[in-house]
């Protein structure tokens, strides 16, 4: 809003514009995206803490790294690209390449580490499989890391990515406005460590009181390293759970159980029950025969209803598709406490995603609070 | 050839692979492109000398810079992007953006410096004009720089770019295998200075003897800063002319008259006469009503022939088109010493180029020596 009133930078800039090196845009879903500015030192801080995350996954200077994104003004993998370079990795600049060209590069160069959104990782694997290529066998990828979507912190989604690449998949939660703030480590204990020396976290309940160990709340961050656009007690709208145990890796940084458990902005209410799209993904992904899916919140015969459209594996017979639909309906009813409509599409009918997926549609004109 | 036999790197690598930071591919016209590797220090050398070129154009840390390319493995603007950052400029990462989105960014952000191929600069301007946008008036661009094609060293092409952006346009000749080796300075004397402390130039005649001041020959380079893939006396296939005068700027670096005058690989022989496509561009571009063109070498009624296809400005009447065709035929006949066929297409019929243009076709099956 501030930048819309005072274009292009608003009045959030705390240093002279001449001292600013980088600009990135947030992926706003509506309106003009927010432009976020960094000085050279800010930018170094962003990718240096990110490099620590990559190192915690096991990435080393002997690795060759592909960050598979468009190299537009999205900070998520630009900072990852710089982080990999800071570790001394050989980086393959993959902008402007088609999915076929990226697969070709994975086959022909000794690329051992791949960064991309979870949705794009699954799309790459599906696309390769159609061409008879098994990325797990035919490439040298050993580590993948994922940001932009929470997928890699959802066990079934992670398992699917790991099987597709024959690699270990890691979640990297981050926010343009704050930092690539967290990472899982190779102890794989289910905990997300926070770079609290770069950004100070608070987790607050609905009355803005700090929650204790084991408690859930909204994550609030203060950036400690950024001079161009410093943010104090920035409400992330992300829900996390403070860990009440130590990670076996020995790190003493603040940690959360799992990654970002929910986005407050994504919360939906259906017949009085709160539903997060992430929870639906957690319930759908364990069904290996689901290639892609879509979640539609709609008003059906006067009642709020959830429709899950499922794009089944082409290997299923028609009766197997029916069986899958019934199983999914049962998983969703049990997991959400709500009856959910499941609809099978033809294989390949639903859109695939090369950036962040948009699998959720809300068709209701009046949304209940 | 070496890399094809011993994929993926060949045996040209002079350091351990773990010490390599960057890979870029040459834009080979046939076969698999050559992969060129750099250590961190090599890469810094490449973009540091490039930064000197940008500084010579007048680029300063207060500038905001857009390098408009795909951010694929092409060194030409990756190094320019890093060079601008080294100067402390604010860089706008423009990968994955459409031409419309790039124009939108030029209108909405205070971008003062633009880097792109000459062909893409003209395409951007034509595309903007169709939407009623005058980039010279509606943006703050004050400097453009161009590599990948020699266009900005061709006076009429440069003049067209400068008029379209209301800016000063500079040529930056470079080679993936050597360096961003040269630059014009803001004295605009028509000389190209060479970063001879980064790459040592020799200019050799057809008997491999050094030419003196004023002489033309093939440019041969030895890279002095690159450790991963150092090249000694690398034959560039580029023809240059050694300057026999000083630049008023006072620089004492070796200088060439104009930029790269011809590519030996592009040389064509037509009815016994040597023709370079660049020379045809020099003769076509002064005709302001030519929006795009194409050069076809063909066998016509048993004789070698040059056909120049011209895509005229939509503002011309049919009789004006005929007049333009006659003028062009006359310019080409005089300039090349050859009769040339000129053909008018419908406005907008010829392809436009967002990377390096491919305006030359050789349809002859037997090419004379």
Short mmCIF file of N, CA, C and O in Angstrom, two decimals, chain A residues 8-9 17-25 32-33 35 37 40 43 61-62 64 70-73 78 81-82 84-97 104 108-110, chain B residues 8-9 17-25 32-33 35 37 40 43 61-62 64 70-73 78 81-82 84-97 104 108-110:
data_model
loop_
_atom_site.label_atom_id
_atom_site.label_comp_id
_atom_site.label_asym_id
_atom_site.label_seq_id
_atom_site.Cartn_x
_atom_site.Cartn_y
_atom_site.Cartn_z
N UNK A 8 8.31 4.41 -6.75
CA UNK A 8 8.16 2.96 -6.72
C UNK A 8 8.57 2.33 -5.39
O UNK A 8 8.30 1.17 -5.17
N UNK A 9 9.21 3.08 -4.48
CA UNK A 9 9.80 2.41 -3.31
C UNK A 9 9.02 2.66 -2.02
O UNK A 9 9.33 2.07 -1.00
N UNK A 17 19.28 5.66 -1.78
CA UNK A 17 19.03 4.71 -2.87
C UNK A 17 20.34 4.29 -3.54
O UNK A 17 20.48 3.16 -4.01
N UNK A 18 21.33 5.19 -3.56
CA UNK A 18 22.61 4.86 -4.20
C UNK A 18 23.31 3.70 -3.49
O UNK A 18 24.16 3.04 -4.08
N UNK A 19 22.96 3.44 -2.23
CA UNK A 19 23.61 2.35 -1.49
C UNK A 19 22.93 1.00 -1.71
O UNK A 19 23.35 0.00 -1.13
N UNK A 20 21.89 0.99 -2.50
CA UNK A 20 21.11 -0.23 -2.69
C UNK A 20 21.63 -0.99 -3.89
O UNK A 20 21.94 -0.41 -4.92
N UNK A 21 21.76 -2.31 -3.74
CA UNK A 21 22.36 -3.16 -4.78
C UNK A 21 21.33 -4.04 -5.47
O UNK A 21 21.41 -4.28 -6.67
N UNK A 22 20.38 -4.56 -4.69
CA UNK A 22 19.47 -5.57 -5.25
C UNK A 22 18.03 -5.17 -4.99
O UNK A 22 17.70 -4.58 -3.96
N UNK A 23 17.17 -5.56 -5.93
CA UNK A 23 15.73 -5.43 -5.72
C UNK A 23 15.09 -6.78 -6.04
O UNK A 23 15.48 -7.45 -7.00
N UNK A 24 14.16 -7.20 -5.20
CA UNK A 24 13.37 -8.39 -5.47
C UNK A 24 11.92 -8.07 -5.21
O UNK A 24 11.60 -7.20 -4.40
N UNK A 25 11.05 -8.77 -5.90
CA UNK A 25 9.62 -8.52 -5.75
C UNK A 25 8.99 -9.69 -5.01
O UNK A 25 9.35 -10.84 -5.24
N UNK A 32 0.02 -4.91 -7.49
CA UNK A 32 1.42 -4.81 -7.85
C UNK A 32 2.26 -5.41 -6.72
O UNK A 32 1.99 -5.15 -5.55
N UNK A 33 3.26 -6.21 -7.06
CA UNK A 33 4.06 -6.83 -6.00
C UNK A 33 4.89 -5.79 -5.23
O UNK A 33 5.17 -4.72 -5.74
N UNK A 35 8.21 -4.27 -3.83
CA UNK A 35 9.63 -4.28 -4.20
C UNK A 35 10.45 -4.17 -2.92
O UNK A 35 10.27 -3.23 -2.14
N UNK A 37 14.23 -3.92 -1.19
CA UNK A 37 15.57 -3.46 -1.54
C UNK A 37 16.61 -3.90 -0.51
O UNK A 37 16.31 -4.00 0.68
N UNK A 40 24.46 -3.93 -0.40
CA UNK A 40 25.39 -5.03 -0.66
C UNK A 40 25.56 -5.90 0.58
O UNK A 40 25.56 -7.13 0.49
N UNK A 43 22.38 -7.98 1.27
CA UNK A 43 22.30 -9.09 0.32
C UNK A 43 23.26 -10.20 0.73
O UNK A 43 22.91 -11.37 0.73
N UNK A 61 31.70 -27.69 -1.57
CA UNK A 61 32.24 -27.01 -2.74
C UNK A 61 32.47 -27.95 -3.92
O UNK A 61 32.56 -27.51 -5.06
N UNK A 62 32.55 -29.24 -3.67
CA UNK A 62 32.71 -30.20 -4.77
C UNK A 62 31.40 -30.44 -5.52
O UNK A 62 31.39 -31.13 -6.53
N UNK A 64 28.04 -29.69 -7.85
CA UNK A 64 27.58 -28.85 -8.95
C UNK A 64 26.08 -28.63 -8.75
O UNK A 64 25.33 -29.59 -8.55
N UNK A 70 13.30 -19.11 -12.96
CA UNK A 70 13.34 -18.25 -14.15
C UNK A 70 14.38 -17.14 -14.05
O UNK A 70 14.63 -16.46 -15.03
N UNK A 71 14.97 -16.91 -12.89
CA UNK A 71 15.90 -15.80 -12.67
C UNK A 71 15.23 -14.45 -12.88
O UNK A 71 15.85 -13.47 -13.27
N UNK A 72 13.94 -14.41 -12.61
CA UNK A 72 13.24 -13.15 -12.49
C UNK A 72 13.44 -12.60 -11.09
O UNK A 72 14.23 -13.15 -10.31
N UNK A 73 12.73 -11.51 -10.75
CA UNK A 73 13.02 -10.85 -9.46
C UNK A 73 12.45 -11.57 -8.23
O UNK A 73 11.85 -10.95 -7.38
N UNK A 78 17.37 -16.83 -6.29
CA UNK A 78 18.52 -15.95 -6.53
C UNK A 78 19.48 -16.05 -5.34
O UNK A 78 20.70 -16.19 -5.51
N UNK A 81 21.22 -19.35 -5.38
CA UNK A 81 22.28 -19.38 -6.39
C UNK A 81 23.55 -18.74 -5.84
O UNK A 81 24.66 -19.27 -5.97
N UNK A 82 23.39 -17.60 -5.18
CA UNK A 82 24.55 -16.93 -4.56
C UNK A 82 25.09 -17.74 -3.39
O UNK A 82 26.30 -17.78 -3.16
N UNK A 84 25.08 -20.98 -3.04
CA UNK A 84 25.87 -22.10 -3.58
C UNK A 84 27.23 -21.60 -4.04
O UNK A 84 28.26 -22.27 -3.84
N UNK A 85 27.26 -20.42 -4.64
CA UNK A 85 28.56 -19.86 -5.06
C UNK A 85 29.42 -19.52 -3.86
O UNK A 85 30.64 -19.66 -3.90
N UNK A 86 28.78 -19.05 -2.78
CA UNK A 86 29.59 -18.72 -1.62
C UNK A 86 30.27 -19.97 -1.07
O UNK A 86 31.41 -19.92 -0.59
N UNK A 87 29.59 -21.11 -1.15
CA UNK A 87 30.20 -22.37 -0.71
C UNK A 87 31.28 -22.84 -1.68
O UNK A 87 32.01 -23.78 -1.38
N UNK A 88 31.36 -22.21 -2.85
CA UNK A 88 32.36 -22.62 -3.84
C UNK A 88 31.86 -23.68 -4.80
O UNK A 88 32.64 -24.27 -5.55
N UNK A 89 30.55 -23.95 -4.79
CA UNK A 89 29.99 -24.93 -5.73
C UNK A 89 30.09 -24.39 -7.16
O UNK A 89 30.12 -23.19 -7.38
N UNK A 90 30.10 -25.30 -8.11
CA UNK A 90 29.97 -24.94 -9.52
C UNK A 90 28.48 -24.76 -9.81
O UNK A 90 27.70 -25.69 -9.61
N UNK A 91 28.09 -23.57 -10.23
CA UNK A 91 26.66 -23.31 -10.45
C UNK A 91 26.34 -23.30 -11.93
O UNK A 91 27.11 -22.79 -12.75
N UNK A 92 25.21 -23.88 -12.27
CA UNK A 92 24.75 -23.92 -13.66
C UNK A 92 23.60 -22.94 -13.80
O UNK A 92 22.53 -23.16 -13.24
N UNK A 93 23.79 -21.85 -14.55
CA UNK A 93 22.71 -20.85 -14.65
C UNK A 93 21.63 -21.34 -15.62
O UNK A 93 21.87 -21.46 -16.81
N UNK A 94 20.44 -21.61 -15.09
CA UNK A 94 19.43 -22.35 -15.85
C UNK A 94 18.26 -21.47 -16.28
O UNK A 94 17.19 -21.97 -16.60
N UNK A 95 18.43 -20.15 -16.29
CA UNK A 95 17.36 -19.28 -16.76
C UNK A 95 17.10 -19.49 -18.24
O UNK A 95 18.01 -19.86 -18.98
N UNK A 96 15.85 -19.27 -18.65
CA UNK A 96 15.53 -19.32 -20.06
C UNK A 96 15.58 -20.71 -20.67
O UNK A 96 15.38 -20.86 -21.87
N UNK A 97 15.86 -21.73 -19.87
CA UNK A 97 15.91 -23.09 -20.42
C UNK A 97 14.54 -23.75 -20.26
O UNK A 97 13.87 -23.57 -19.25
N UNK A 104 18.05 -32.34 -19.94
CA UNK A 104 19.25 -32.62 -20.72
C UNK A 104 20.51 -32.24 -19.94
O UNK A 104 21.49 -33.00 -19.90
N UNK A 108 23.62 -34.59 -18.68
CA UNK A 108 24.92 -34.44 -19.34
C UNK A 108 26.00 -33.77 -18.50
O UNK A 108 27.17 -33.83 -18.86
N UNK A 109 25.61 -33.11 -17.42
CA UNK A 109 26.61 -32.50 -16.55
C UNK A 109 26.52 -33.14 -15.17
O UNK A 109 25.45 -33.63 -14.79
N UNK A 110 27.61 -33.14 -14.43
CA UNK A 110 27.60 -33.84 -13.12
C UNK A 110 26.91 -33.02 -12.04
O UNK A 110 27.51 -32.72 -11.00
N UNK B 8 32.03 -34.35 -19.75
CA UNK B 8 31.50 -33.12 -20.34
C UNK B 8 32.53 -32.02 -20.49
O UNK B 8 32.25 -31.03 -21.15
N UNK B 9 33.73 -32.15 -19.91
CA UNK B 9 34.62 -30.98 -19.87
C UNK B 9 35.80 -31.09 -20.82
O UNK B 9 36.55 -30.13 -20.97
N UNK B 17 38.39 -29.75 -10.52
CA UNK B 17 37.00 -29.35 -10.77
C UNK B 17 36.39 -28.70 -9.53
O UNK B 17 35.55 -27.80 -9.65
N UNK B 18 36.82 -29.12 -8.35
CA UNK B 18 36.27 -28.54 -7.12
C UNK B 18 36.57 -27.05 -7.00
O UNK B 18 35.87 -26.33 -6.29
N UNK B 19 37.58 -26.56 -7.71
CA UNK B 19 37.92 -25.13 -7.63
C UNK B 19 37.14 -24.28 -8.62
O UNK B 19 37.33 -23.07 -8.69
N UNK B 20 36.28 -24.92 -9.39
CA UNK B 20 35.56 -24.20 -10.44
C UNK B 20 34.22 -23.71 -9.90
O UNK B 20 33.54 -24.42 -9.17
N UNK B 21 33.88 -22.46 -10.23
CA UNK B 21 32.68 -21.82 -9.68
C UNK B 21 31.59 -21.66 -10.73
O UNK B 21 30.41 -21.79 -10.42
N UNK B 22 31.99 -21.32 -11.95
CA UNK B 22 30.99 -20.96 -12.96
C UNK B 22 31.20 -21.77 -14.23
O UNK B 22 32.33 -22.09 -14.60
N UNK B 23 30.09 -22.04 -14.91
CA UNK B 23 30.15 -22.64 -16.24
C UNK B 23 29.27 -21.80 -17.16
O UNK B 23 28.18 -21.37 -16.78
N UNK B 24 29.77 -21.54 -18.36
CA UNK B 24 28.97 -20.87 -19.38
C UNK B 24 29.16 -21.62 -20.68
O UNK B 24 30.20 -22.25 -20.90
N UNK B 25 28.16 -21.56 -21.52
CA UNK B 25 28.22 -22.27 -22.79
C UNK B 25 28.38 -21.25 -23.92
O UNK B 25 27.78 -20.18 -23.89
N UNK B 32 26.84 -29.59 -30.06
CA UNK B 32 26.72 -29.25 -28.65
C UNK B 32 27.63 -28.06 -28.35
O UNK B 32 28.76 -28.03 -28.79
N UNK B 33 27.12 -27.08 -27.59
CA UNK B 33 27.96 -25.92 -27.31
C UNK B 33 29.15 -26.27 -26.43
O UNK B 33 29.13 -27.26 -25.70
N UNK B 35 31.42 -25.90 -23.25
CA UNK B 35 31.25 -25.48 -21.86
C UNK B 35 32.56 -24.87 -21.39
O UNK B 35 33.61 -25.51 -21.46
N UNK B 37 34.70 -23.13 -18.28
CA UNK B 37 34.71 -23.12 -16.81
C UNK B 37 35.61 -22.02 -16.25
O UNK B 37 36.63 -21.69 -16.85
N UNK B 40 36.65 -18.99 -9.08
CA UNK B 40 36.11 -17.75 -8.50
C UNK B 40 36.94 -16.54 -8.94
O UNK B 40 36.39 -15.50 -9.30
N UNK B 43 36.41 -15.73 -12.65
CA UNK B 43 35.11 -15.09 -12.84
C UNK B 43 35.18 -13.62 -12.40
O UNK B 43 34.70 -12.73 -13.09
N UNK B 61 27.47 4.11 -9.52
CA UNK B 61 26.72 3.35 -8.51
C UNK B 61 25.31 3.90 -8.30
O UNK B 61 24.43 3.20 -7.80
N UNK B 62 25.05 5.13 -8.70
CA UNK B 62 23.70 5.68 -8.58
C UNK B 62 22.76 5.17 -9.67
O UNK B 62 21.57 5.46 -9.64
N UNK B 64 20.51 2.52 -11.94
CA UNK B 64 19.76 1.27 -11.83
C UNK B 64 19.84 0.59 -13.19
O UNK B 64 19.56 1.20 -14.22
N UNK B 70 18.04 -13.86 -20.91
CA UNK B 70 17.28 -14.96 -20.31
C UNK B 70 17.92 -15.51 -19.03
O UNK B 70 17.31 -16.31 -18.35
N UNK B 71 19.14 -15.13 -18.71
CA UNK B 71 19.87 -15.68 -17.56
C UNK B 71 20.12 -17.18 -17.71
O UNK B 71 20.21 -17.92 -16.74
N UNK B 72 20.21 -17.61 -18.96
CA UNK B 72 20.72 -18.95 -19.24
C UNK B 72 22.24 -18.91 -19.23
O UNK B 72 22.84 -17.90 -18.87
N UNK B 73 22.88 -20.02 -19.63
CA UNK B 73 24.34 -20.09 -19.48
C UNK B 73 25.13 -19.30 -20.54
O UNK B 73 26.07 -19.81 -21.12
N UNK B 78 25.51 -12.25 -18.12
CA UNK B 78 25.77 -12.66 -16.73
C UNK B 78 26.93 -11.84 -16.17
O UNK B 78 26.87 -11.32 -15.06
N UNK B 81 25.86 -8.32 -15.60
CA UNK B 81 25.05 -8.21 -14.39
C UNK B 81 25.95 -8.11 -13.16
O UNK B 81 25.76 -7.27 -12.28
N UNK B 82 26.98 -8.96 -13.12
CA UNK B 82 27.92 -8.91 -12.00
C UNK B 82 28.77 -7.64 -12.04
O UNK B 82 29.11 -7.07 -11.00
N UNK B 84 27.86 -4.70 -13.15
CA UNK B 84 27.04 -3.59 -12.64
C UNK B 84 26.97 -3.65 -11.11
O UNK B 84 27.02 -2.63 -10.43
N UNK B 85 26.86 -4.87 -10.56
CA UNK B 85 26.85 -5.00 -9.11
C UNK B 85 28.18 -4.59 -8.51
O UNK B 85 28.23 -4.02 -7.42
N UNK B 86 29.28 -4.91 -9.21
CA UNK B 86 30.57 -4.53 -8.65
C UNK B 86 30.68 -3.01 -8.55
O UNK B 86 31.27 -2.48 -7.61
N UNK B 87 30.09 -2.30 -9.52
CA UNK B 87 30.09 -0.83 -9.46
C UNK B 87 29.16 -0.32 -8.37
O UNK B 87 29.16 0.87 -8.06
N UNK B 88 28.32 -1.20 -7.81
CA UNK B 88 27.38 -0.78 -6.77
C UNK B 88 26.04 -0.33 -7.33
O UNK B 88 25.22 0.25 -6.60
N UNK B 89 25.79 -0.59 -8.61
CA UNK B 89 24.49 -0.24 -9.19
C UNK B 89 23.40 -1.11 -8.58
O UNK B 89 23.64 -2.22 -8.13
N UNK B 90 22.17 -0.60 -8.62
CA UNK B 90 21.00 -1.41 -8.28
C UNK B 90 20.62 -2.21 -9.52
O UNK B 90 20.36 -1.63 -10.57
N UNK B 91 20.64 -3.54 -9.40
CA UNK B 91 20.38 -4.37 -10.58
C UNK B 91 18.97 -4.96 -10.51
O UNK B 91 18.51 -5.38 -9.44
N UNK B 92 18.31 -4.98 -11.64
CA UNK B 92 16.96 -5.54 -11.72
C UNK B 92 17.06 -6.88 -12.45
O UNK B 92 17.38 -6.92 -13.63
N UNK B 93 16.81 -8.00 -11.75
CA UNK B 93 16.96 -9.31 -12.40
C UNK B 93 15.78 -9.59 -13.30
O UNK B 93 14.65 -9.76 -12.83
N UNK B 94 16.01 -9.63 -14.61
CA UNK B 94 14.90 -9.61 -15.58
C UNK B 94 14.70 -10.95 -16.27
O UNK B 94 14.09 -11.01 -17.33
N UNK B 95 15.22 -12.05 -15.70
CA UNK B 95 14.99 -13.36 -16.30
C UNK B 95 13.51 -13.72 -16.23
O UNK B 95 12.79 -13.29 -15.33
N UNK B 96 13.07 -14.52 -17.20
CA UNK B 96 11.71 -15.03 -17.16
C UNK B 96 10.64 -13.98 -17.40
O UNK B 96 9.45 -14.30 -17.33
N UNK B 97 11.02 -12.75 -17.67
CA UNK B 97 10.01 -11.72 -17.91
C UNK B 97 9.75 -11.60 -19.41
O UNK B 97 10.66 -11.70 -20.22
N UNK B 104 7.21 -2.69 -18.93
CA UNK B 104 6.53 -2.24 -17.73
C UNK B 104 7.54 -1.84 -16.64
O UNK B 104 7.41 -0.80 -15.99
N UNK B 108 8.19 1.77 -14.82
CA UNK B 108 7.79 1.93 -13.42
C UNK B 108 8.94 2.02 -12.43
O UNK B 108 8.73 2.41 -11.29
N UNK B 109 10.14 1.63 -12.85
CA UNK B 109 11.29 1.74 -11.96
C UNK B 109 12.30 2.70 -12.59
O UNK B 109 12.34 2.84 -13.82
N UNK B 110 13.12 3.34 -11.77
CA UNK B 110 14.05 4.34 -12.32
C UNK B 110 15.28 3.71 -12.97
O UNK B 110 16.41 3.99 -12.58
#
